[in-house]
Coordinates of C-alpha atoms in Angstrom, one line a residue:
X1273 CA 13.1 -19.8 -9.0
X1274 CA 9.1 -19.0 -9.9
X1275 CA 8.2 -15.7 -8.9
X1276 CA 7.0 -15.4 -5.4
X1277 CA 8.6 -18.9 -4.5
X1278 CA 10.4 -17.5 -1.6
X1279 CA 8.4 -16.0 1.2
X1280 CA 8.3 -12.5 2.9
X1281 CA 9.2 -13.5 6.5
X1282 CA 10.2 -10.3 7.6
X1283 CA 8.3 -8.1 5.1
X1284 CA 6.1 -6.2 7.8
X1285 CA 7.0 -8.1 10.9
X1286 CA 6.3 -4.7 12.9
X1287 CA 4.6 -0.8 13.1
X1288 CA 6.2 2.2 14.3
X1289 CA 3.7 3.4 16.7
X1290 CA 1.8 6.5 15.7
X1291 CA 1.3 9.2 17.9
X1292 CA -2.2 8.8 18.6
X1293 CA -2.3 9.9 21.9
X1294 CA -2.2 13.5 20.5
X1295 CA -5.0 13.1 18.2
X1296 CA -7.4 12.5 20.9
X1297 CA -7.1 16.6 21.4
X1298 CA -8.8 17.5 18.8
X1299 CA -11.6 19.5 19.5
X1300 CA -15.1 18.8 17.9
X1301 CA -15.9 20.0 14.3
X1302 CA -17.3 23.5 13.8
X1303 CA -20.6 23.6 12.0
X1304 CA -19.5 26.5 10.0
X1305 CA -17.1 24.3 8.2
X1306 CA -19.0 21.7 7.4
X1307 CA -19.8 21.2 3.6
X1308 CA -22.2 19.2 1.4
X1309 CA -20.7 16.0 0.1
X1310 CA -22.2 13.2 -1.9
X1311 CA -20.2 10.4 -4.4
X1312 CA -19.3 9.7 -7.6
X1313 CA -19.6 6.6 -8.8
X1314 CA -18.4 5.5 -12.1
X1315 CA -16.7 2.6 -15.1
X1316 CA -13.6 2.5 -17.1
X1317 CA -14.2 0.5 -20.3
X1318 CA -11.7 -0.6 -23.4
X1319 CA -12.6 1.1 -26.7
X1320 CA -14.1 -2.2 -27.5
X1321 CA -16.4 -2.3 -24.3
X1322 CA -14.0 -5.0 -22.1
X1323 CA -13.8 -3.9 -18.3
X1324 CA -10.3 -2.1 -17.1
X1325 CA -9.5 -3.7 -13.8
X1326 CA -6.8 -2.2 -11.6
X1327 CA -6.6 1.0 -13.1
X1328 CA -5.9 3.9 -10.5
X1329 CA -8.5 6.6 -10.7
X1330 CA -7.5 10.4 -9.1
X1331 CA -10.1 13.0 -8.8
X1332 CA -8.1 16.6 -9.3
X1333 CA -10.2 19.5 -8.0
X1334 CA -10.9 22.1 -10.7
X1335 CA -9.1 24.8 -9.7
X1336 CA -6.0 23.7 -8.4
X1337 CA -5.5 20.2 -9.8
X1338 CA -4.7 18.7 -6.6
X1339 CA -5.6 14.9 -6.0
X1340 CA -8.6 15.5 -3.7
X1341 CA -9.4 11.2 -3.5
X1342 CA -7.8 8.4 -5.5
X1343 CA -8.8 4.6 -5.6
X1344 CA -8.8 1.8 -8.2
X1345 CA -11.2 -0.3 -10.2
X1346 CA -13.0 -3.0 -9.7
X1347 CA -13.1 -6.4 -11.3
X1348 CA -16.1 -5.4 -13.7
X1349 CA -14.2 -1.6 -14.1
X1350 CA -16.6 -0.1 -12.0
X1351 CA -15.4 2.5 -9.4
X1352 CA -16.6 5.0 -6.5
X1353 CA -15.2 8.0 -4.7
X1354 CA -16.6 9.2 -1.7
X1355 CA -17.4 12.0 1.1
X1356 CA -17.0 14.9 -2.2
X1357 CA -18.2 18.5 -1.6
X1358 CA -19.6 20.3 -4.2
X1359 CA -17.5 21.9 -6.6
X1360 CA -15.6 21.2 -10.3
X1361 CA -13.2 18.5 -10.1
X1362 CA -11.5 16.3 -13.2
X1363 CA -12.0 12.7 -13.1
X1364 CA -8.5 10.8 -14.4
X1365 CA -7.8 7.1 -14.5
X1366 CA -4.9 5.5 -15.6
X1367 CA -4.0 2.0 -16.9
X1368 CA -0.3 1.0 -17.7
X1369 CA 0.7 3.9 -20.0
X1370 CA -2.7 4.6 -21.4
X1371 CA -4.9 7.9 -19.7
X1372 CA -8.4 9.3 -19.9
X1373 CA -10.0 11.9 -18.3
X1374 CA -13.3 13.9 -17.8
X1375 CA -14.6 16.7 -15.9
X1376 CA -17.7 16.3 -13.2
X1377 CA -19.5 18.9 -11.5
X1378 CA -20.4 17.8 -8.5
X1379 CA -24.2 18.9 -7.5
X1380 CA -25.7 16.7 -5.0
X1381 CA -25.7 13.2 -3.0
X1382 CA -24.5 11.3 -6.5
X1383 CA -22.6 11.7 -9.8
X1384 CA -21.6 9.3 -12.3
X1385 CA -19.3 9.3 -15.0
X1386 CA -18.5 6.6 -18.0
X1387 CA -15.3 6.8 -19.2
X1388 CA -13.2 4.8 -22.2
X1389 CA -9.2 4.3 -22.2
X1390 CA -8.0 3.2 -25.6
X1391 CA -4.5 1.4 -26.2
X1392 CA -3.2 -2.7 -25.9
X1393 CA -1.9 -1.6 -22.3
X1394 CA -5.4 -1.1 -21.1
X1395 CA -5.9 -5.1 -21.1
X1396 CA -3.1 -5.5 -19.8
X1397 CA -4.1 -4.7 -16.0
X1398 CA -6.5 -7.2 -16.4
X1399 CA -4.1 -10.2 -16.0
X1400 CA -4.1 -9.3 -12.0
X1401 CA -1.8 -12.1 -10.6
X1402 CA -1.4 -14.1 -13.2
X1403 CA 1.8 -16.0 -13.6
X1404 CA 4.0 -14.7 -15.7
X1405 CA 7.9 -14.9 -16.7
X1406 CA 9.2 -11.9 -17.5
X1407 CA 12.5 -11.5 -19.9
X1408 CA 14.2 -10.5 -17.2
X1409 CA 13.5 -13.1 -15.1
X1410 CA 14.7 -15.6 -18.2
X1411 CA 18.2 -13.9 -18.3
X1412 CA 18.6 -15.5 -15.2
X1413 CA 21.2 -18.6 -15.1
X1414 CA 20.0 -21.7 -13.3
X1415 CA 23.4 -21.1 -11.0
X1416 CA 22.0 -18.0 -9.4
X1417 CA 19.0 -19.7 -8.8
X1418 CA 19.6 -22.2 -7.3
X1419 CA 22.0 -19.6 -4.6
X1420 CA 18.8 -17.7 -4.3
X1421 CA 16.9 -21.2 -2.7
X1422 CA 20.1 -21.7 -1.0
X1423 CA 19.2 -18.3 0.6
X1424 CA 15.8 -18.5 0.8
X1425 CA 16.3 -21.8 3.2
X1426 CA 18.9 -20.4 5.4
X1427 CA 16.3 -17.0 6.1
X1428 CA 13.3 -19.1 7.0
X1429 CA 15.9 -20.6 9.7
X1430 CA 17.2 -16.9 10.8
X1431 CA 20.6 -17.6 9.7
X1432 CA 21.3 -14.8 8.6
X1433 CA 25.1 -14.6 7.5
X1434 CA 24.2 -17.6 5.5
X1435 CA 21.7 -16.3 3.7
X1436 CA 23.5 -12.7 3.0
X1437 CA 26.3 -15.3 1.7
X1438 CA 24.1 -17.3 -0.6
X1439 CA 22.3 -13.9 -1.9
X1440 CA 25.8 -12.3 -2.6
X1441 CA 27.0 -15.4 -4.3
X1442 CA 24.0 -15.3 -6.6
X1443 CA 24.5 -11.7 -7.3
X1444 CA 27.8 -12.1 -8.4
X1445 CA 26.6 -14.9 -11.0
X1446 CA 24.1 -12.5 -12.1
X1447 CA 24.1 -8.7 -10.9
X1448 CA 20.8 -7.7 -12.1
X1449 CA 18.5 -10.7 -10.7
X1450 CA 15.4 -8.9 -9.0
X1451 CA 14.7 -11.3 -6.5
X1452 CA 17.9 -11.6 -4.9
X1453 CA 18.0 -7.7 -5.0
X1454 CA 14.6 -8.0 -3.3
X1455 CA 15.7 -10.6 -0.7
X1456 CA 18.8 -8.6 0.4
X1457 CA 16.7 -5.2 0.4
X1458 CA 14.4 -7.0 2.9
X1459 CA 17.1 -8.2 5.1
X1460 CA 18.5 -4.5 4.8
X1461 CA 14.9 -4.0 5.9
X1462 CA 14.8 -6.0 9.2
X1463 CA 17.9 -4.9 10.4
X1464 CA 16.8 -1.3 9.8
X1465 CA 19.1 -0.5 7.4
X1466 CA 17.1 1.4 5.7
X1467 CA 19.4 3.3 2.7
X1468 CA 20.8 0.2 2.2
X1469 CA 17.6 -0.9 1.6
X1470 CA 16.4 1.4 -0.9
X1471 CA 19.4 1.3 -3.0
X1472 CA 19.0 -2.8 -3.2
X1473 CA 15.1 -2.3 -4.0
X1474 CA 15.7 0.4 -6.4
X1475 CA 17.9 -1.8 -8.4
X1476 CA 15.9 -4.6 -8.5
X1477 CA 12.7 -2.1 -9.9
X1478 CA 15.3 -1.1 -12.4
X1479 CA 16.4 -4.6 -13.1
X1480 CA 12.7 -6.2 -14.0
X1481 CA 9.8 -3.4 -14.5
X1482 CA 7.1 -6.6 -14.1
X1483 CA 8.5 -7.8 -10.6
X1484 CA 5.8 -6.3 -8.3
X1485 CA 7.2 -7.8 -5.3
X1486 CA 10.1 -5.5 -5.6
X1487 CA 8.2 -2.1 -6.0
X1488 CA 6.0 -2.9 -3.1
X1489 CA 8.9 -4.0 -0.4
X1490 CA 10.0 -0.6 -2.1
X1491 CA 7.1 1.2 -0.9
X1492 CA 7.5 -0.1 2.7
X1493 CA 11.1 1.5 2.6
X1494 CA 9.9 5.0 1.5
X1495 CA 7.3 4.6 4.0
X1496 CA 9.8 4.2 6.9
X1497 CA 12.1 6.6 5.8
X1498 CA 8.8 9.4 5.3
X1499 CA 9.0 9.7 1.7
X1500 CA 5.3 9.1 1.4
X1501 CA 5.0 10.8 -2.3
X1502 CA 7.5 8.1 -3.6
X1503 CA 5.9 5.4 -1.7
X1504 CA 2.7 5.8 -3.3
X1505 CA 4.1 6.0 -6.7
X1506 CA 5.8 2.5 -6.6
X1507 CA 3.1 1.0 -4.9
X1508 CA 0.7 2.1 -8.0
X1509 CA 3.0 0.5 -9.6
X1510 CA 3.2 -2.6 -7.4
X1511 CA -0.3 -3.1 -6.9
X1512 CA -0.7 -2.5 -10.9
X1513 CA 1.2 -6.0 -11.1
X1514 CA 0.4 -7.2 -7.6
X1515 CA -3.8 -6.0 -7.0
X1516 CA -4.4 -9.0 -4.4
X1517 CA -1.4 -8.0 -2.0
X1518 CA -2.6 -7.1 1.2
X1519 CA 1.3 -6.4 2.1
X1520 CA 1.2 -3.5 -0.8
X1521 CA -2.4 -2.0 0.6
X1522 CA -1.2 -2.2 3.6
X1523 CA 1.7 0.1 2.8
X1524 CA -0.5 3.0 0.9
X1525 CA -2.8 3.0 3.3
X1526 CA 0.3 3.9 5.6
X1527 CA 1.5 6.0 3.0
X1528 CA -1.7 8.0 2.9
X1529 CA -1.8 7.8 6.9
X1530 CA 1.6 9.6 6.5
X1531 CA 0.3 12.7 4.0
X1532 CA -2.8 13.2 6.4
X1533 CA -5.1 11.6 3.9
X1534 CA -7.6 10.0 6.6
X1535 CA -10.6 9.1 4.6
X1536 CA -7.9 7.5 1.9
X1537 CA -5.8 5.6 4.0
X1538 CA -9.3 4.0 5.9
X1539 CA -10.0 2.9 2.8
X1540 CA -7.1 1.2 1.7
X1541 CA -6.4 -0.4 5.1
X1542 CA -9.9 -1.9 4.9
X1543 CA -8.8 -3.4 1.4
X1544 CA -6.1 -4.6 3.0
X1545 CA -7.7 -6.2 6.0
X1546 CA -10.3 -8.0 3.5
X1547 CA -7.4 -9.3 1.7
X1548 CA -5.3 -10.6 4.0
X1549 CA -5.3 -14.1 4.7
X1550 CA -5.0 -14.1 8.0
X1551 CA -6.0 -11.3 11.0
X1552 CA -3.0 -9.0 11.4
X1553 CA -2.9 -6.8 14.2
X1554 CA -0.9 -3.5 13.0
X1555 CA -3.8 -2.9 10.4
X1556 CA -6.0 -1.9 13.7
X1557 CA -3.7 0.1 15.1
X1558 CA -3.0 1.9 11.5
X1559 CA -6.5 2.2 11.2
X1560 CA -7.0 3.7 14.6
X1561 CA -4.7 6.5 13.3
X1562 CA -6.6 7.4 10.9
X1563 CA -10.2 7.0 12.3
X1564 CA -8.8 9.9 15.3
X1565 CA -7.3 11.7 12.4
X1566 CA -11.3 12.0 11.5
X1567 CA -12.1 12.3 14.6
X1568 CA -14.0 9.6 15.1
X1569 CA -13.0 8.6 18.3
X1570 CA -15.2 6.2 19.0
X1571 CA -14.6 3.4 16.3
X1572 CA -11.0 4.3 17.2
X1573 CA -11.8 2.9 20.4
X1574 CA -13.1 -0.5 18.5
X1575 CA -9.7 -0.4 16.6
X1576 CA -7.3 -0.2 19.0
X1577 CA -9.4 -2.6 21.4
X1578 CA -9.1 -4.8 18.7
X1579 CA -5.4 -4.7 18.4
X1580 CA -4.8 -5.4 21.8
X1581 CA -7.3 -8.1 21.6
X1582 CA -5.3 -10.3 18.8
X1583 CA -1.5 -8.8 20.0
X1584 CA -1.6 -7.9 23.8
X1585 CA 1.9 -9.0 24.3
X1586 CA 2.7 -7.1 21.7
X1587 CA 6.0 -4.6 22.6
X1588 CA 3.4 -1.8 21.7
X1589 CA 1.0 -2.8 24.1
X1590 CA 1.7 -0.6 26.9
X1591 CA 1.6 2.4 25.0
X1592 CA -2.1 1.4 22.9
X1593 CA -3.6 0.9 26.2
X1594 CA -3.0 4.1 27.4
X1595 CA -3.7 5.8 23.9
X1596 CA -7.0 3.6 24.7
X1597 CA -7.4 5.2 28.1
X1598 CA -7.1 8.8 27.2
X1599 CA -9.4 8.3 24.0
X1600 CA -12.2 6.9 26.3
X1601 CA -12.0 10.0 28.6
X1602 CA -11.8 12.2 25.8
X1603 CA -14.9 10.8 25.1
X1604 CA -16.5 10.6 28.0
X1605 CA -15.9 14.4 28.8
X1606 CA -17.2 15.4 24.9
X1607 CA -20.7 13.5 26.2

């Protein structure tokens, strides 16, 4: 089976609720801690002078070396990180197993920084989605193969026990297959079974490196199960092989939601709301989250009208439009 031939049908079917409903109690922000900010906006090049796409970039503050922003180049390497206050911070980005860093003091509305990466795994983040057939995925016999379409057909019908059947059966011709470790950690998945899960999708990481479908449906685990740090490290590592899925965005952005990184996981849900294919209603809700979390209540408002807009039959509903009722009069009384 081609990578990606079988289909994600209950990868993200559904979003915990966040308690949003809280957030609208914030009180407004005190002048006295407001602080200058401004951005820095800068390219990652080869030694040679090629463009590094896809390559995370972390800006460490100075003192600490804490991750104060993170986000990932462009196409044409180029890169921006915003809302930064003044101060020393150390730029890092990182591509496959190559690293480069520089320090930036930050003075002002804008910075920019240039920076090179040397080493062959630079270019390889360049080959984005690209199809590709890794060794593992060539150890795989035909037999198992074949069970894993078996499988695939029975899930896009909901029969379950069939498909669990057909997935075991092809693990048994061939422990170590990714996407049948995938498929069975994403039925683990739906039926909130959620150890289960990991252990499946940790295997199948293990199994083939270069599957990114596995790290990512990995990342949605550790999300549900509030291990945010791990989630965002697989889903670097997903996105690495995977940059066009809106499913893996999606996930960091939740991820981020889940470490009280606002401003991050705004941005990431707005990746992954350009790149999905189709309108998906969970991201407004998500990004409602984190738009309260800045306290910004009114584009919250727009967010979670627009949930109930595409999904208002949604089992959430209920509980959005009265999230949406007490954000209103929160800010009706601030006026």
């Amino acid at each position: 089976m081609a990578r990606g031939a079988f289909k994600l049908s209950v990868l993200l079917i559904a979003i915990s609720l966040f308690s949003i409903a809280s957030q609208a109690q914030i009180g407004q922000h005190d002048a006295s801690s407001i602080r200058l900010t401004g951005s820095i906006s800068g390219n990652l090049r080869t030694a040679q002078g090629a463009p590094v796409a896809n390559a995370r970039v972390e800006l460490l503050e100075g003192s600490t070396g804490q991750v104060k922003e993170s986000t990932y180049t462009n196409p044409n390497g180029s890169f921006t990180l915003m809302t930064i206050p003044d101060g020393s911070y150390e730029v890092v980005a990182v591509s496959g197993l190559s690293e480069t860093r520089e320090r930036i003091q930050m003075r002002g509305d804008l910075a920019t920084v240039n920076m090179t990466i040397s080493g062959s795994r630079a270019e390889a983040s360049r080959a984005g989605d690209r199809a590709t057939v890794s060794v593992a995925q060539m150890k795989v016999p035909e037999k198992a193969r074949n069970l894993l379409e078996k499988a695939q057909s029975a899930l896009d019908k909901r029969k379950l026990e069939e498909a669990d059947r057909y997935v075991t059966q092809a693990l048994e011709v061939y422990p170590d297959f990714a996407e049948a470790l995938t498929m069975r950690g994403l039925m683990c998945l739906d039926a909130k079974h959620l150890d289960e899960a990991a252990d499946n999708l940790e295997k199948s990481t293990k199994a083939d490196a270069s599957y990114g479908m596995g790290f990512i449906v990995l990342g949605a685990v550790y999300n549900m199960q509030s291990r945010f740090d791990d989630s965002i490290r697989v889903l670097d590592r997903g996105l690495m092989l995977m940059p066009r899925s809106w499913q893996g965005m999606f996930e960091l952005g939740k991820a981020e939601l889940g470490k009280g990184n606002y401003e991050a996981a705004l941005r990431r849900l707005n990746k992954a709301s350009d790149l999905s294919p189709e309108q998906y209603a969970p991201i407004h809700l998500a990004k409602a989250h984190a738009l309260l979390g800045m306290k910004n209540f009114s584009e919250a408002s727009s967010e979670l009208e627009a949930y109930l807009e595409q999904d208002p039959k949604s089992p959430n509903a209920a509980a959005v439009r009265e999230s949406l009722d007490q954000v209103r009069a929160f800010v009706a009384s601030s006026q």
